[in-house]
mmCIF file of C-alpha atoms in Angstrom:
data_model
loop_
_atom_site.group_PDB
_atom_site.id
_atom_site.type_symbol
_atom_site.label_atom_id
_atom_site.label_comp_id
_atom_site.label_asym_id
_atom_site.label_seq_id
_atom_site.Cartn_x
_atom_site.Cartn_y
_atom_site.Cartn_z
ATOM 1 C CA MET A 338 -30.693 -36.311 67.265
ATOM 2 C CA SER A 339 -28.142 -35.846 70.047
ATOM 3 C CA ARG A 340 -24.993 -33.821 69.590
ATOM 4 C CA SER A 341 -22.776 -36.924 69.869
ATOM 5 C CA LEU A 342 -24.667 -38.697 67.102
ATOM 6 C CA ARG A 343 -24.451 -35.618 64.902
ATOM 7 C CA ARG A 344 -20.700 -35.382 65.431
ATOM 8 C CA GLY A 345 -20.309 -39.075 64.593
ATOM 9 C CA ALA A 346 -22.271 -38.680 61.352
ATOM 10 C CA VAL A 347 -20.228 -35.665 60.252
ATOM 11 C CA ALA A 348 -16.970 -37.494 60.986
ATOM 12 C CA ALA A 349 -18.130 -40.454 58.924
ATOM 13 C CA ILE A 350 -19.008 -38.220 55.947
ATOM 14 C CA VAL A 351 -15.633 -36.455 56.086
ATOM 15 C CA LEU A 352 -13.759 -39.767 56.314
ATOM 16 C CA ALA A 353 -15.692 -41.154 53.365
ATOM 17 C CA ALA A 354 -14.721 -38.134 51.294
ATOM 18 C CA VAL A 355 -11.035 -38.216 52.269
ATOM 19 C CA LEU A 356 -10.381 -41.917 51.645
ATOM 20 C CA PRO A 357 -10.865 -41.861 47.844
ATOM 21 C CA LEU A 358 -8.579 -38.852 47.559
ATOM 22 C CA SER A 359 -5.892 -40.581 49.591
ATOM 23 C CA ALA A 360 -6.201 -43.689 47.469
ATOM 24 C CA CYS A 361 -5.765 -41.642 44.260
ATOM 25 C CA ALA A 362 -2.715 -39.863 45.648
ATOM 26 C CA ALA A 363 -1.118 -43.132 46.647
ATOM 27 C CA GLY A 364 -1.884 -44.632 43.285
ATOM 28 C CA ASN A 365 -0.400 -41.747 41.365
ATOM 29 C CA GLN A 366 2.726 -41.793 43.462
ATOM 30 C CA ALA A 367 3.107 -45.537 42.997
ATOM 31 C CA GLU A 368 2.782 -45.218 39.224
ATOM 32 C CA THR A 369 5.335 -42.408 39.166
ATOM 33 C CA LEU A 370 7.858 -44.492 41.059
ATOM 34 C CA GLN A 371 7.464 -47.360 38.557
ATOM 35 C CA ILE A 372 8.473 -45.238 35.554
ATOM 36 C CA LYS A 373 11.872 -46.322 34.238
ATOM 37 C CA PRO A 374 14.048 -44.960 31.426
ATOM 38 C CA ASP A 375 13.940 -46.875 28.129
ATOM 39 C CA ASN A 376 17.728 -46.907 27.667
ATOM 40 C CA ALA A 377 20.585 -47.777 29.938
ATOM 41 C CA ALA A 378 22.245 -44.878 31.776
ATOM 42 C CA THR A 379 24.781 -44.813 34.551
ATOM 43 C CA SER A 380 27.045 -42.367 36.400
ATOM 44 C CA VAL A 381 30.802 -42.713 36.615
ATOM 45 C CA GLY A 382 32.397 -40.790 39.447
ATOM 46 C CA GLN A 383 31.013 -37.320 40.140
ATOM 47 C CA ASN A 384 31.195 -35.771 36.694
ATOM 48 C CA LEU A 385 30.532 -38.414 34.050
ATOM 49 C CA ARG A 386 27.245 -39.874 32.854
ATOM 50 C CA LEU A 387 26.768 -42.560 30.216
ATOM 51 C CA ASN A 388 23.408 -42.303 28.462
ATOM 52 C CA ASN A 389 21.647 -44.492 25.904
ATOM 53 C CA VAL A 390 24.346 -47.154 25.783
ATOM 54 C CA LEU A 391 23.793 -49.762 23.042
ATOM 55 C CA LEU A 392 25.729 -52.279 20.971
ATOM 56 C CA VAL A 393 24.504 -52.151 17.361
ATOM 57 C CA THR A 394 24.976 -55.123 15.045
ATOM 58 C CA ALA A 395 24.707 -55.088 11.262
ATOM 59 C CA LYS A 396 21.248 -55.151 9.737
ATOM 60 C CA GLY A 397 20.042 -58.736 9.360
ATOM 61 C CA ALA A 398 22.707 -60.057 11.757
ATOM 62 C CA SER A 399 22.075 -63.224 13.779
ATOM 63 C CA SER A 400 22.845 -64.156 17.371
ATOM 64 C CA ASP A 401 24.331 -67.421 16.071
ATOM 65 C CA GLU A 402 27.038 -65.837 13.944
ATOM 66 C CA ALA A 403 29.864 -63.423 14.722
ATOM 67 C CA GLY A 404 29.957 -60.130 12.892
ATOM 68 C CA PRO A 405 30.969 -56.459 13.194
ATOM 69 C CA VAL A 406 29.442 -54.376 15.996
ATOM 70 C CA ASN A 407 29.422 -50.667 16.803
ATOM 71 C CA LEU A 408 28.961 -49.102 20.230
ATOM 72 C CA THR A 409 26.842 -45.982 20.637
ATOM 73 C CA VAL A 410 26.772 -43.979 23.854
ATOM 74 C CA ASN A 411 26.393 -40.341 24.821
ATOM 75 C CA ILE A 412 29.046 -39.485 27.422
ATOM 76 C CA ALA A 413 28.414 -36.214 29.264
ATOM 77 C CA ASN A 414 31.146 -34.528 31.336
ATOM 78 C CA THR A 415 29.911 -31.924 33.836
ATOM 79 C CA GLY A 416 33.371 -31.454 35.335
ATOM 80 C CA SER A 417 35.771 -28.554 34.865
ATOM 81 C CA ALA A 418 38.477 -30.733 33.286
ATOM 82 C CA PRO A 419 38.440 -32.977 30.204
ATOM 83 C CA GLU A 420 38.058 -36.743 30.719
ATOM 84 C CA VAL A 421 39.596 -39.457 28.549
ATOM 85 C CA LEU A 422 38.021 -42.777 27.552
ATOM 86 C CA GLN A 423 40.949 -45.192 27.353
ATOM 87 C CA SER A 424 39.281 -48.510 26.503
ATOM 88 C CA VAL A 425 36.028 -50.368 25.977
ATOM 89 C CA SER A 426 35.860 -54.117 26.423
ATOM 90 C CA VAL A 427 32.938 -56.471 25.725
ATOM 91 C CA GLU A 428 32.803 -59.845 27.417
ATOM 92 C CA GLY A 429 33.600 -62.599 24.957
ATOM 93 C CA ALA A 430 34.666 -60.139 22.231
ATOM 94 C CA GLY A 431 37.727 -58.385 23.685
ATOM 95 C CA ASN A 432 38.780 -54.757 23.346
ATOM 96 C CA ALA A 433 37.132 -52.405 20.880
ATOM 97 C CA THR A 434 38.942 -50.183 18.376
ATOM 98 C CA PHE A 435 38.610 -46.370 18.491
ATOM 99 C CA THR A 436 38.466 -44.076 15.454
ATOM 100 C CA ASP A 437 38.162 -40.300 15.289
ATOM 101 C CA ALA A 438 35.558 -38.271 13.406
ATOM 102 C CA LYS A 439 37.537 -38.729 10.168
ATOM 103 C CA GLY A 440 37.825 -42.512 10.522
ATOM 104 C CA ALA A 441 41.476 -42.609 11.552
ATOM 105 C CA GLU A 442 42.343 -45.081 14.310
ATOM 106 C CA VAL A 443 43.122 -43.486 17.662
ATOM 107 C CA SER A 444 44.111 -44.829 21.088
ATOM 108 C CA GLU A 445 41.685 -42.779 23.206
ATOM 109 C CA ILE A 446 38.656 -40.471 23.036
ATOM 110 C CA THR A 447 38.480 -37.156 24.901
ATOM 111 C CA ILE A 448 35.262 -35.869 26.459
ATOM 112 C CA PRO A 449 35.579 -32.064 26.838
ATOM 113 C CA ALA A 450 34.914 -30.303 30.135
ATOM 114 C CA GLY A 451 31.296 -29.201 30.365
ATOM 115 C CA GLY A 452 30.499 -31.018 27.103
ATOM 116 C CA SER A 453 29.578 -34.397 25.694
ATOM 117 C CA VAL A 454 30.489 -36.828 22.928
ATOM 118 C CA LEU A 455 27.964 -38.980 21.057
ATOM 119 C CA ILE A 456 30.098 -41.969 20.196
ATOM 120 C CA GLY A 457 28.909 -43.448 16.902
ATOM 121 C CA GLY A 458 27.080 -40.286 15.864
ATOM 122 C CA GLU A 459 27.688 -38.475 12.575
ATOM 123 C CA GLY A 460 30.890 -36.442 12.719
ATOM 124 C CA GLN A 461 31.812 -38.000 16.079
ATOM 125 C CA PRO A 462 34.352 -40.627 17.237
ATOM 126 C CA ALA A 463 33.388 -44.282 16.896
ATOM 127 C CA VAL A 464 34.007 -47.522 18.795
ATOM 128 C CA HIS A 465 34.093 -50.780 16.799
ATOM 129 C CA LEU A 466 34.288 -54.503 17.320
ATOM 130 C CA SER A 467 35.465 -56.172 14.132
ATOM 131 C CA SER A 468 33.878 -59.496 15.055
ATOM 132 C CA ALA A 469 31.636 -60.418 17.973
ATOM 133 C CA LYS A 470 28.948 -62.992 18.640
ATOM 134 C CA LEU A 471 26.373 -61.206 20.793
ATOM 135 C CA PRO A 472 22.818 -62.085 21.924
ATOM 136 C CA LEU A 473 20.570 -59.985 19.702
ATOM 137 C CA GLY A 474 17.781 -58.533 21.849
ATOM 138 C CA GLY A 475 19.748 -59.398 25.000
ATOM 139 C CA TYR A 476 22.661 -57.858 26.905
ATOM 140 C CA ALA A 477 26.430 -58.014 26.835
ATOM 141 C CA ASP A 478 28.619 -57.070 29.823
ATOM 142 C CA THR A 479 30.737 -54.089 28.783
ATOM 143 C CA ASP A 480 33.580 -52.333 30.647
ATOM 144 C CA PHE A 481 34.504 -48.665 30.176
ATOM 145 C CA THR A 482 37.868 -47.429 31.454
ATOM 146 C CA PHE A 483 38.455 -43.691 31.972
ATOM 147 C CA LYS A 484 41.733 -41.983 32.792
ATOM 148 C CA THR A 485 40.454 -40.143 35.869
ATOM 149 C CA ALA A 486 37.096 -41.702 36.799
ATOM 150 C CA GLY A 487 38.381 -45.241 36.525
ATOM 151 C CA LYS A 488 36.544 -48.348 35.371
ATOM 152 C CA VAL A 489 32.822 -49.072 35.255
ATOM 153 C CA GLY A 490 31.007 -52.142 33.959
ATOM 154 C CA LEU A 491 27.370 -52.494 32.942
ATOM 155 C CA PRO A 492 25.132 -54.755 30.861
ATOM 156 C CA VAL A 493 24.525 -53.140 27.456
ATOM 157 C CA GLY A 494 21.578 -53.917 25.199
ATOM 158 C CA VAL A 495 22.258 -55.476 21.778
ATOM 159 C CA VAL A 496 20.110 -54.234 18.867
ATOM 160 C CA PRO A 497 20.244 -54.512 15.040
ATOM 161 C CA ALA A 498 20.919 -51.511 12.826
ATOM 162 C CA GLU A 499 17.260 -50.880 12.069
ATOM 163 C CA GLY A 500 14.769 -48.083 12.688
ATOM 164 C CA LEU A 501 16.235 -45.422 15.004
ATOM 165 C CA TYR A 502 19.555 -47.269 15.107
ATOM 166 C CA ALA A 503 20.021 -47.749 11.336
ATOM 167 C CA SER A 504 22.691 -45.045 11.094
ATOM 168 C CA PHE A 505 24.617 -46.382 14.105
ATOM 169 C CA GLY A 506 25.317 -49.840 12.693
ATOM 170 C CA PRO A 507 28.556 -51.093 11.113
ATOM 171 C CA LYS A 508 29.290 -49.731 7.638
ATOM 172 C CA ALA A 509 29.264 -52.058 4.638
ATOM 173 C CA PRO A 510 32.763 -53.403 3.964
ATOM 174 C CA GLU A 511 34.731 -51.477 1.353
ATOM 175 C CA ALA A 512 35.489 -54.728 -0.499
ATOM 176 C CA SER A 513 31.902 -54.814 -1.712
ATOM 177 C CA ALA A 514 32.562 -51.736 -3.870
ATOM 178 C CA LYS A 515 35.794 -53.015 -5.434
ATOM 179 C CA PRO A 516 34.289 -55.668 -7.840
ATOM 180 C CA SER A 517 32.315 -52.929 -9.560
ATOM 181 C CA ALA A 518 35.447 -50.865 -10.124
ATOM 182 C CA SER A 519 37.313 -53.946 -11.388
ATOM 183 C CA ALA A 520 34.480 -54.805 -13.724
ATOM 184 C CA SER A 521 34.527 -51.273 -15.145
ATOM 185 C CA ALA A 522 38.308 -51.442 -15.629
ATOM 186 C CA SER A 523 37.989 -54.843 -17.357
ATOM 187 C CA ALA A 524 35.257 -53.534 -19.665
ATOM 188 C CA THR A 525 37.406 -50.545 -20.601
ATOM 189 C CA ALA A 526 40.476 -52.693 -21.185
ATOM 190 C CA THR A 527 38.487 -55.175 -23.306
ATOM 191 C CA GLY A 528 37.037 -52.360 -25.433
ATOM 192 C CA SER A 529 40.381 -50.722 -26.115
ATOM 193 C CA PRO A 530 42.151 -53.765 -27.715
ATOM 194 C CA SER A 531 39.164 -54.332 -29.987
ATOM 195 C CA ALA A 532 39.308 -50.809 -31.317
ATOM 196 C CA THR A 533 43.070 -51.037 -31.769
ATOM 197 C CA ALA A 534 42.882 -54.425 -33.479
ATOM 198 C CA SER A 535 40.176 -53.205 -35.790
ATOM 199 C CA GLY A 536 42.273 -50.155 -36.818
ATOM 200 C CA SER A 537 45.599 -52.004 -37.180
ATOM 201 C CA PRO A 538 44.655 -54.366 -40.017
ATOM 202 C CA SER A 539 43.369 -51.449 -42.101
ATOM 203 C CA ALA A 540 46.585 -49.527 -41.578
ATOM 204 C CA THR A 541 48.672 -52.621 -42.409
ATOM 205 C CA GLY A 542 46.620 -53.292 -45.483
ATOM 206 C CA SER A 543 47.136 -49.774 -46.752
ATOM 207 C CA ALA A 544 50.863 -49.997 -46.233
ATOM 208 C CA THR A 545 51.043 -53.335 -48.071
ATOM 209 C CA ALA A 546 49.007 -52.039 -50.989
ATOM 210 C CA THR A 547 51.233 -49.045 -51.335
ATOM 211 C CA GLY A 548 54.341 -51.176 -51.236
ATOM 212 C CA SER A 549 53.026 -53.463 -53.968
ATOM 213 C CA ALA A 550 52.106 -50.583 -56.240
ATOM 214 C CA THR A 551 55.565 -49.083 -55.861
ATOM 215 C CA ALA A 552 57.290 -52.374 -56.628
ATOM 216 C CA THR A 553 55.205 -52.886 -59.786
ATOM 217 C CA ALA A 554 55.832 -49.401 -61.076
ATOM 218 C CA SER A 555 59.542 -49.820 -60.538
ATOM 219 C CA ALA A 556 59.630 -53.110 -62.471
ATOM 220 C CA SER A 557 57.772 -51.606 -65.456
ATOM 221 C CA ALA A 558 60.228 -48.703 -65.648
ATOM 222 C CA HIS A 559 63.109 -51.116 -66.071
#
């Protein structure tokens, strides 16, 4: 075999070995580029990042009926100064209400410098919509307004308070607990008059009997 033929055969073998490796590398890279986060996240300005943004309806809620909704979002602030969330607005539902960690209504929520706030988490501030009709399993356009970073809007997923999001849903209305208390009060009130009524006749009877005996004795003496 001539030298030229030998060189051609060697080149063919090397090429055949390299092509599968190149194809694997390209495939792996392509798959890596297709990976996307499961939850919505976005940056606001240079220092703020909104992670895992969701609107959580009550358990068993329907897309056809309006009901209470909570917002949950982790807001991270990498800046050297605190940032302030001034408002949250959901399209078709208006502005949300803010409460602090103790449940008291507040006008704004502060994100500390170099820290984060999990809105809707236990022991954290909360953002509520008292009544909203949202597409369960879909998205609702939501605007966040910050004091320094300004305003940002994004589509936010709507999920029911089930599974991982059970603790983030709207709390049961306090009115549901009041009938039980009223029923207990009624039962107590009903029981008390019966006991009193039962004791009163006996006491009255005794007094009457005593009075009669006294009157009789007095008449005999005369």
